[in-house]
Amino acid sequence: MPTHKRKRRTSPVGNPLPPYSHSESGCVSPSRSISDDFITTDTQGRVNFLNPEAQSLTGWTQEHAEGLPLERVFNIINEATRQAVENPAGCALREGRVVGLANHTLLIAKDGTERPIDHSATPMRTTKGEVTGVVLVFRDSTHRRRRERMVLDALTYAENIIATLREPFIVLDENLRVRTANRAFYQTFHALPEETENQYIYNLGNHQWEYPRVTRAARSGDTQRPSHSRL
């Protein structure tokens, strides 16, 4: 007899939503055995449970956090402005829907440690659909953000090198679309960035970049540039 695997639900930030268990009163709540960082609140936004991972990230123990307003335990600010960010749990309670976190948000732990995070808030409901609170699922995005900065720094470094080349130089993607070009290219061929970037190379100018020739060169790794007379 064929079996079907149940598709695991995910939050707007991509991390799996926690599995839920049904209590004798009919309430649906996240399982305490999951490994995701999560906090649950009542309908007034007061903390009623943190799993061990959430305690480690926030610096708050279950004993000291229980009954406190979520904003005190889960203190978040905008990374750029340093201003307080509205906690998505409040919006999830008001609107009864899953609410994701804005980009560039920092979680400030009890000891003052700051970490970039991704998270989402989901209303908890009884089996009859009544909202009983919110589950806040979150994760430390420090490593992801570090990788993104490394990639950005590498791209910036490469673009700075290209910009200093005296010869015309363009960067194409795998579809022969122009990603960027240096100043020498624009000066040599009297082109503008807005009419060059994101365009297919064989559509530039008066179509002087003959498509079969460019395609063959790209596939063979031939980087020799056509003479100015042909361009």
PDB file of C-alpha atoms in Angstrom:
ATOM      1  CA  MET A   1       0.000   0.000   0.000  1.00  0.00           C
ATOM      2  CA  PRO A   2       1.585   3.355  -1.003  1.00  0.00           C
ATOM      3  CA  THR A   3       2.597   5.732   1.728  1.00  0.00           C
ATOM      4  CA  HIS A   4       2.733   9.515   1.545  1.00  0.00           C
ATOM      5  CA  LYS A   5       5.196  11.696   3.406  1.00  0.00           C
ATOM      6  CA  ARG A   6       3.682  14.732   4.998  1.00  0.00           C
ATOM      7  CA  LYS A   7       5.262  17.932   3.716  1.00  0.00           C
ATOM      8  CA  ARG A   8       7.004  19.853   6.469  1.00  0.00           C
ATOM      9  CA  ARG A   9       5.732  23.373   6.936  1.00  0.00           C
ATOM     10  CA  THR A  10       8.136  26.263   6.794  1.00  0.00           C
ATOM     11  CA  SER A  11       7.994  29.809   8.075  1.00  0.00           C
ATOM     12  CA  PRO A  12       8.449  32.922   5.877  1.00  0.00           C
ATOM     13  CA  VAL A  13      12.143  33.041   6.828  1.00  0.00           C
ATOM     14  CA  GLY A  14      12.682  29.500   5.603  1.00  0.00           C
ATOM     15  CA  ASN A  15      13.137  27.637   8.872  1.00  0.00           C
ATOM     16  CA  PRO A  16      10.743  24.785   9.647  1.00  0.00           C
ATOM     17  CA  LEU A  17       7.798  25.597  11.847  1.00  0.00           C
ATOM     18  CA  PRO A  18       7.803  23.457  14.976  1.00  0.00           C
ATOM     19  CA  PRO A  19       5.664  20.342  15.199  1.00  0.00           C
ATOM     20  CA  TYR A  20       2.526  20.788  17.259  1.00  0.00           C
ATOM     21  CA  SER A  21       0.964  18.647  19.941  1.00  0.00           C
ATOM     22  CA  HIS A  22      -2.636  18.589  21.164  1.00  0.00           C
ATOM     23  CA  SER A  23      -3.316  18.956  24.863  1.00  0.00           C
ATOM     24  CA  GLU A  24      -6.274  17.447  26.685  1.00  0.00           C
ATOM     25  CA  SER A  25      -7.981  20.856  26.624  1.00  0.00           C
ATOM     26  CA  GLY A  26      -7.853  20.898  22.845  1.00  0.00           C
ATOM     27  CA  CYS A  27      -5.081  23.481  22.569  1.00  0.00           C
ATOM     28  CA  VAL A  28      -2.488  23.112  19.850  1.00  0.00           C
ATOM     29  CA  SER A  29       1.045  23.973  21.009  1.00  0.00           C
ATOM     30  CA  PRO A  30       4.598  23.397  19.737  1.00  0.00           C
ATOM     31  CA  SER A  31       6.359  20.278  20.909  1.00  0.00           C
ATOM     32  CA  ARG A  32       9.003  20.931  23.579  1.00  0.00           C
ATOM     33  CA  SER A  33      11.308  18.362  22.006  1.00  0.00           C
ATOM     34  CA  ILE A  34      12.094  20.302  18.827  1.00  0.00           C
ATOM     35  CA  SER A  35      15.563  21.773  18.264  1.00  0.00           C
ATOM     36  CA  ASP A  36      14.522  25.158  16.803  1.00  0.00           C
ATOM     37  CA  ASP A  37      14.777  28.229  19.017  1.00  0.00           C
ATOM     38  CA  PHE A  38      11.247  29.154  20.026  1.00  0.00           C
ATOM     39  CA  ILE A  39       9.263  31.098  22.608  1.00  0.00           C
ATOM     40  CA  THR A  40       5.541  30.806  23.273  1.00  0.00           C
ATOM     41  CA  THR A  41       3.289  33.478  24.742  1.00  0.00           C
ATOM     42  CA  ASP A  42      -0.285  33.801  25.940  1.00  0.00           C
ATOM     43  CA  THR A  43      -2.854  36.059  24.286  1.00  0.00           C
ATOM     44  CA  GLN A  44      -1.504  39.058  26.207  1.00  0.00           C
ATOM     45  CA  GLY A  45       1.982  38.581  24.817  1.00  0.00           C
ATOM     46  CA  ARG A  46       3.449  37.296  28.085  1.00  0.00           C
ATOM     47  CA  VAL A  47       6.090  34.575  27.914  1.00  0.00           C
ATOM     48  CA  ASN A  48       4.993  31.157  29.077  1.00  0.00           C
ATOM     49  CA  PHE A  49       7.743  28.940  27.648  1.00  0.00           C
ATOM     50  CA  LEU A  50      11.256  29.078  26.148  1.00  0.00           C
ATOM     51  CA  ASN A  51      12.979  25.944  24.921  1.00  0.00           C
ATOM     52  CA  PRO A  52      16.660  25.444  25.871  1.00  0.00           C
ATOM     53  CA  GLU A  53      17.939  26.820  22.560  1.00  0.00           C
ATOM     54  CA  ALA A  54      15.913  30.027  23.001  1.00  0.00           C
ATOM     55  CA  GLN A  55      17.155  30.364  26.571  1.00  0.00           C
ATOM     56  CA  SER A  56      20.744  30.138  25.322  1.00  0.00           C
ATOM     57  CA  LEU A  57      20.245  32.754  22.601  1.00  0.00           C
ATOM     58  CA  THR A  58      18.279  35.268  24.679  1.00  0.00           C
ATOM     59  CA  GLY A  59      20.150  34.712  27.940  1.00  0.00           C
ATOM     60  CA  TRP A  60      16.867  34.304  29.822  1.00  0.00           C
ATOM     61  CA  THR A  61      15.994  31.185  31.795  1.00  0.00           C
ATOM     62  CA  GLN A  62      12.507  29.747  31.910  1.00  0.00           C
ATOM     63  CA  GLU A  63      12.250  30.677  35.597  1.00  0.00           C
ATOM     64  CA  HIS A  64      13.092  34.353  35.084  1.00  0.00           C
ATOM     65  CA  ALA A  65      11.311  34.870  31.764  1.00  0.00           C
ATOM     66  CA  GLU A  66       7.957  33.236  32.495  1.00  0.00           C
ATOM     67  CA  GLY A  67       5.201  35.830  32.812  1.00  0.00           C
ATOM     68  CA  LEU A  68       7.274  38.725  31.452  1.00  0.00           C
ATOM     69  CA  PRO A  69       6.236  40.732  28.374  1.00  0.00           C
ATOM     70  CA  LEU A  70       7.773  39.195  25.263  1.00  0.00           C
ATOM     71  CA  GLU A  71       9.406  42.505  24.299  1.00  0.00           C
ATOM     72  CA  ARG A  72      11.541  42.370  27.447  1.00  0.00           C
ATOM     73  CA  VAL A  73      12.814  38.845  26.809  1.00  0.00           C
ATOM     74  CA  PHE A  74      12.947  39.089  23.022  1.00  0.00           C
ATOM     75  CA  ASN A  75      14.499  42.545  22.637  1.00  0.00           C
ATOM     76  CA  ILE A  76      14.987  43.390  18.954  1.00  0.00           C
ATOM     77  CA  ILE A  77      16.227  46.522  17.162  1.00  0.00           C
ATOM     78  CA  ASN A  78      16.940  47.636  13.616  1.00  0.00           C
ATOM     79  CA  GLU A  79      20.609  47.085  12.811  1.00  0.00           C
ATOM     80  CA  ALA A  80      20.976  50.355  10.887  1.00  0.00           C
ATOM     81  CA  THR A  81      18.863  52.788  12.918  1.00  0.00           C
ATOM     82  CA  ARG A  82      19.298  51.147  16.332  1.00  0.00           C
ATOM     83  CA  GLN A  83      15.609  51.832  16.910  1.00  0.00           C
ATOM     84  CA  ALA A  84      13.255  49.316  18.511  1.00  0.00           C
ATOM     85  CA  VAL A  85      11.449  47.031  16.054  1.00  0.00           C
ATOM     86  CA  GLU A  86       7.814  46.043  16.501  1.00  0.00           C
ATOM     87  CA  ASN A  87       7.714  42.485  17.714  1.00  0.00           C
ATOM     88  CA  PRO A  88       5.945  40.343  15.093  1.00  0.00           C
ATOM     89  CA  ALA A  89       4.223  38.339  17.825  1.00  0.00           C
ATOM     90  CA  GLY A  90       1.935  41.289  18.543  1.00  0.00           C
ATOM     91  CA  CYS A  91       0.975  41.533  14.881  1.00  0.00           C
ATOM     92  CA  ALA A  92       0.417  37.771  14.710  1.00  0.00           C
ATOM     93  CA  LEU A  93      -1.974  38.035  17.660  1.00  0.00           C
ATOM     94  CA  ARG A  94      -3.845  41.024  16.230  1.00  0.00           C
ATOM     95  CA  GLU A  95      -4.188  39.704  12.700  1.00  0.00           C
ATOM     96  CA  GLY A  96      -4.227  35.969  13.354  1.00  0.00           C
ATOM     97  CA  ARG A  97      -1.636  35.174  10.703  1.00  0.00           C
ATOM     98  CA  VAL A  98       2.015  34.211  10.301  1.00  0.00           C
ATOM     99  CA  VAL A  99       4.253  37.298  10.450  1.00  0.00           C
ATOM    100  CA  GLY A 100       7.869  37.364   9.321  1.00  0.00           C
ATOM    101  CA  LEU A 101      10.695  39.554  10.551  1.00  0.00           C
ATOM    102  CA  ALA A 102      12.068  42.555   8.685  1.00  0.00           C
ATOM    103  CA  ASN A 103      15.625  42.360   7.382  1.00  0.00           C
ATOM    104  CA  HIS A 104      18.602  43.686   9.362  1.00  0.00           C
ATOM    105  CA  THR A 105      17.178  42.914  12.795  1.00  0.00           C
ATOM    106  CA  LEU A 106      19.350  42.360  15.861  1.00  0.00           C
ATOM    107  CA  LEU A 107      18.422  40.408  18.959  1.00  0.00           C
ATOM    108  CA  ILE A 108      19.877  41.874  22.154  1.00  0.00           C
ATOM    109  CA  ALA A 109      20.393  39.168  24.764  1.00  0.00           C
ATOM    110  CA  LYS A 110      20.051  39.717  28.499  1.00  0.00           C
ATOM    111  CA  ASP A 111      23.815  40.254  28.818  1.00  0.00           C
ATOM    112  CA  GLY A 112      23.857  42.796  25.964  1.00  0.00           C
ATOM    113  CA  THR A 113      25.177  40.445  23.279  1.00  0.00           C
ATOM    114  CA  GLU A 114      23.814  41.362  19.847  1.00  0.00           C
ATOM    115  CA  ARG A 115      23.106  38.814  17.119  1.00  0.00           C
ATOM    116  CA  PRO A 116      21.451  39.147  13.703  1.00  0.00           C
ATOM    117  CA  ILE A 117      18.429  36.874  13.513  1.00  0.00           C
ATOM    118  CA  ASP A 118      15.696  35.553  11.237  1.00  0.00           C
ATOM    119  CA  HIS A 119      12.357  34.689  12.764  1.00  0.00           C
ATOM    120  CA  SER A 120       8.623  34.477  12.390  1.00  0.00           C
ATOM    121  CA  ALA A 121       5.583  34.467  14.659  1.00  0.00           C
ATOM    122  CA  THR A 122       2.650  32.099  14.278  1.00  0.00           C
ATOM    123  CA  PRO A 123      -0.648  32.160  16.199  1.00  0.00           C
ATOM    124  CA  MET A 124      -1.377  29.060  18.287  1.00  0.00           C
ATOM    125  CA  ARG A 125      -4.965  27.873  18.092  1.00  0.00           C
ATOM    126  CA  THR A 126      -7.233  25.358  19.693  1.00  0.00           C
ATOM    127  CA  THR A 127      -8.679  22.586  17.577  1.00  0.00           C
ATOM    128  CA  LYS A 128     -11.719  24.887  17.229  1.00  0.00           C
ATOM    129  CA  GLY A 129      -9.592  27.668  15.760  1.00  0.00           C
ATOM    130  CA  GLU A 130      -9.471  29.949  18.803  1.00  0.00           C
ATOM    131  CA  VAL A 131      -6.164  31.808  19.261  1.00  0.00           C
ATOM    132  CA  THR A 132      -4.477  30.900  22.547  1.00  0.00           C
ATOM    133  CA  GLY A 133      -1.147  32.637  22.043  1.00  0.00           C
ATOM    134  CA  VAL A 134       1.822  32.865  19.709  1.00  0.00           C
ATOM    135  CA  VAL A 135       4.871  30.747  18.973  1.00  0.00           C
ATOM    136  CA  LEU A 136       7.940  32.734  17.961  1.00  0.00           C
ATOM    137  CA  VAL A 137      10.476  30.685  15.977  1.00  0.00           C
ATOM    138  CA  PHE A 138      13.901  32.228  15.412  1.00  0.00           C
ATOM    139  CA  ARG A 139      17.507  31.472  14.542  1.00  0.00           C
ATOM    140  CA  ASP A 140      20.913  33.084  14.746  1.00  0.00           C
ATOM    141  CA  SER A 141      21.872  34.318  11.263  1.00  0.00           C
ATOM    142  CA  THR A 142      25.406  35.429  12.182  1.00  0.00           C
ATOM    143  CA  HIS A 143      27.136  32.850   9.974  1.00  0.00           C
ATOM    144  CA  ARG A 144      24.825  33.474   7.018  1.00  0.00           C
ATOM    145  CA  ARG A 145      25.342  37.208   7.258  1.00  0.00           C
ATOM    146  CA  ARG A 146      29.115  36.717   7.494  1.00  0.00           C
ATOM    147  CA  ARG A 147      29.092  34.632   4.306  1.00  0.00           C
ATOM    148  CA  GLU A 148      27.009  37.274   2.544  1.00  0.00           C
ATOM    149  CA  ARG A 149      29.480  39.997   3.560  1.00  0.00           C
ATOM    150  CA  MET A 150      32.397  37.906   2.320  1.00  0.00           C
ATOM    151  CA  VAL A 151      30.724  37.459  -1.074  1.00  0.00           C
ATOM    152  CA  LEU A 152      29.906  41.168  -1.272  1.00  0.00           C
ATOM    153  CA  ASP A 153      33.461  42.139  -0.336  1.00  0.00           C
ATOM    154  CA  ALA A 154      34.854  39.787  -3.000  1.00  0.00           C
ATOM    155  CA  LEU A 155      32.554  41.261  -5.656  1.00  0.00           C
ATOM    156  CA  THR A 156      33.470  44.795  -4.649  1.00  0.00           C
ATOM    157  CA  TYR A 157      37.160  43.938  -4.802  1.00  0.00           C
ATOM    158  CA  ALA A 158      36.797  42.398  -8.276  1.00  0.00           C
ATOM    159  CA  GLU A 159      34.770  45.367  -9.533  1.00  0.00           C
ATOM    160  CA  ASN A 160      37.427  47.784  -8.276  1.00  0.00           C
ATOM    161  CA  ILE A 161      40.102  45.869 -10.187  1.00  0.00           C
ATOM    162  CA  ILE A 162      38.005  45.879 -13.360  1.00  0.00           C
ATOM    163  CA  ALA A 163      37.389  49.620 -13.019  1.00  0.00           C
ATOM    164  CA  THR A 164      41.146  50.346 -13.078  1.00  0.00           C
ATOM    165  CA  LEU A 165      41.877  48.370 -16.256  1.00  0.00           C
ATOM    166  CA  ARG A 166      42.927  50.539 -19.190  1.00  0.00           C
ATOM    167  CA  GLU A 167      41.523  48.113 -21.750  1.00  0.00           C
ATOM    168  CA  PRO A 168      37.766  47.857 -22.337  1.00  0.00           C
ATOM    169  CA  PHE A 169      36.364  45.102 -20.151  1.00  0.00           C
ATOM    170  CA  ILE A 170      32.901  43.678 -19.627  1.00  0.00           C
ATOM    171  CA  VAL A 171      31.562  40.988 -17.299  1.00  0.00           C
ATOM    172  CA  LEU A 172      28.919  38.630 -18.693  1.00  0.00           C
ATOM    173  CA  ASP A 173      26.688  36.105 -16.959  1.00  0.00           C
ATOM    174  CA  GLU A 174      26.183  32.574 -18.221  1.00  0.00           C
ATOM    175  CA  ASN A 175      23.523  33.798 -20.678  1.00  0.00           C
ATOM    176  CA  LEU A 176      25.839  36.426 -22.224  1.00  0.00           C
ATOM    177  CA  ARG A 177      23.988  39.229 -20.475  1.00  0.00           C
ATOM    178  CA  VAL A 178      26.186  42.175 -19.451  1.00  0.00           C
ATOM    179  CA  ARG A 179      26.550  42.437 -15.680  1.00  0.00           C
ATOM    180  CA  THR A 180      28.945  45.372 -15.654  1.00  0.00           C
ATOM    181  CA  ALA A 181      31.602  47.124 -17.728  1.00  0.00           C
ATOM    182  CA  ASN A 182      34.526  49.361 -16.906  1.00  0.00           C
ATOM    183  CA  ARG A 183      35.008  53.021 -17.760  1.00  0.00           C
ATOM    184  CA  ALA A 184      37.346  52.207 -20.651  1.00  0.00           C
ATOM    185  CA  PHE A 185      34.578  50.184 -22.311  1.00  0.00           C
ATOM    186  CA  TYR A 186      32.084  53.039 -22.148  1.00  0.00           C
ATOM    187  CA  GLN A 187      34.650  55.569 -23.377  1.00  0.00           C
ATOM    188  CA  THR A 188      35.889  53.373 -26.234  1.00  0.00           C
ATOM    189  CA  PHE A 189      32.469  52.410 -27.559  1.00  0.00           C
ATOM    190  CA  HIS A 190      30.627  55.624 -26.602  1.00  0.00           C
ATOM    191  CA  ALA A 191      28.059  53.692 -24.573  1.00  0.00           C
ATOM    192  CA  LEU A 192      26.163  54.430 -21.378  1.00  0.00           C
ATOM    193  CA  PRO A 193      25.716  52.056 -18.405  1.00  0.00           C
ATOM    194  CA  GLU A 194      21.907  52.233 -18.582  1.00  0.00           C
ATOM    195  CA  GLU A 195      21.907  51.033 -22.188  1.00  0.00           C
ATOM    196  CA  THR A 196      24.560  48.370 -21.613  1.00  0.00           C
ATOM    197  CA  GLU A 197      24.042  46.629 -18.284  1.00  0.00           C
ATOM    198  CA  ASN A 198      21.495  43.774 -18.178  1.00  0.00           C
ATOM    199  CA  GLN A 199      21.483  43.667 -21.980  1.00  0.00           C
ATOM    200  CA  TYR A 200      22.551  40.706 -24.092  1.00  0.00           C
ATOM    201  CA  ILE A 201      25.942  41.448 -25.573  1.00  0.00           C
ATOM    202  CA  TYR A 202      24.772  40.660 -29.090  1.00  0.00           C
ATOM    203  CA  ASN A 203      22.101  43.373 -28.787  1.00  0.00           C
ATOM    204  CA  LEU A 204      24.544  46.145 -27.935  1.00  0.00           C
ATOM    205  CA  GLY A 205      25.155  49.068 -30.261  1.00  0.00           C
ATOM    206  CA  ASN A 206      24.432  48.241 -33.891  1.00  0.00           C
ATOM    207  CA  HIS A 207      24.518  44.482 -33.206  1.00  0.00           C
ATOM    208  CA  GLN A 208      28.216  44.472 -34.104  1.00  0.00           C
ATOM    209  CA  TRP A 209      28.795  41.664 -31.603  1.00  0.00           C
ATOM    210  CA  GLU A 210      27.754  38.873 -33.950  1.00  0.00           C
ATOM    211  CA  TYR A 211      25.976  36.247 -31.831  1.00  0.00           C
ATOM    212  CA  PRO A 212      27.386  32.950 -33.213  1.00  0.00           C
ATOM    213  CA  ARG A 213      30.919  34.271 -32.948  1.00  0.00           C
ATOM    214  CA  VAL A 214      30.450  35.455 -29.356  1.00  0.00           C
ATOM    215  CA  THR A 215      28.782  32.195 -28.346  1.00  0.00           C
ATOM    216  CA  ARG A 216      31.598  30.122 -29.818  1.00  0.00           C
ATOM    217  CA  ALA A 217      34.168  32.300 -28.061  1.00  0.00           C
ATOM    218  CA  ALA A 218      32.389  31.968 -24.713  1.00  0.00           C
ATOM    219  CA  ARG A 219      32.133  28.185 -25.021  1.00  0.00           C
ATOM    220  CA  SER A 220      35.751  27.740 -26.104  1.00  0.00           C
ATOM    221  CA  GLY A 221      37.153  30.159 -23.528  1.00  0.00           C
ATOM    222  CA  ASP A 222      38.571  32.442 -26.228  1.00  0.00           C
ATOM    223  CA  THR A 223      38.898  35.834 -24.525  1.00  0.00           C
ATOM    224  CA  GLN A 224      40.480  37.694 -27.439  1.00  0.00           C
ATOM    225  CA  ARG A 225      38.517  40.836 -28.038  1.00  0.00           C
ATOM    226  CA  PRO A 226      37.450  41.848 -31.602  1.00  0.00           C
ATOM    227  CA  SER A 227      39.336  44.732 -33.191  1.00  0.00           C
ATOM    228  CA  HIS A 228      37.976  48.284 -32.899  1.00  0.00           C
ATOM    229  CA  SER A 229      37.179  48.307 -36.602  1.00  0.00           C
ATOM    230  CA  ARG A 230      34.695  45.476 -36.151  1.00  0.00           C
ATOM    231  CA  LEU A 231      33.149  47.047 -33.034  1.00  0.00           C
TER     232      LEU A 231
END
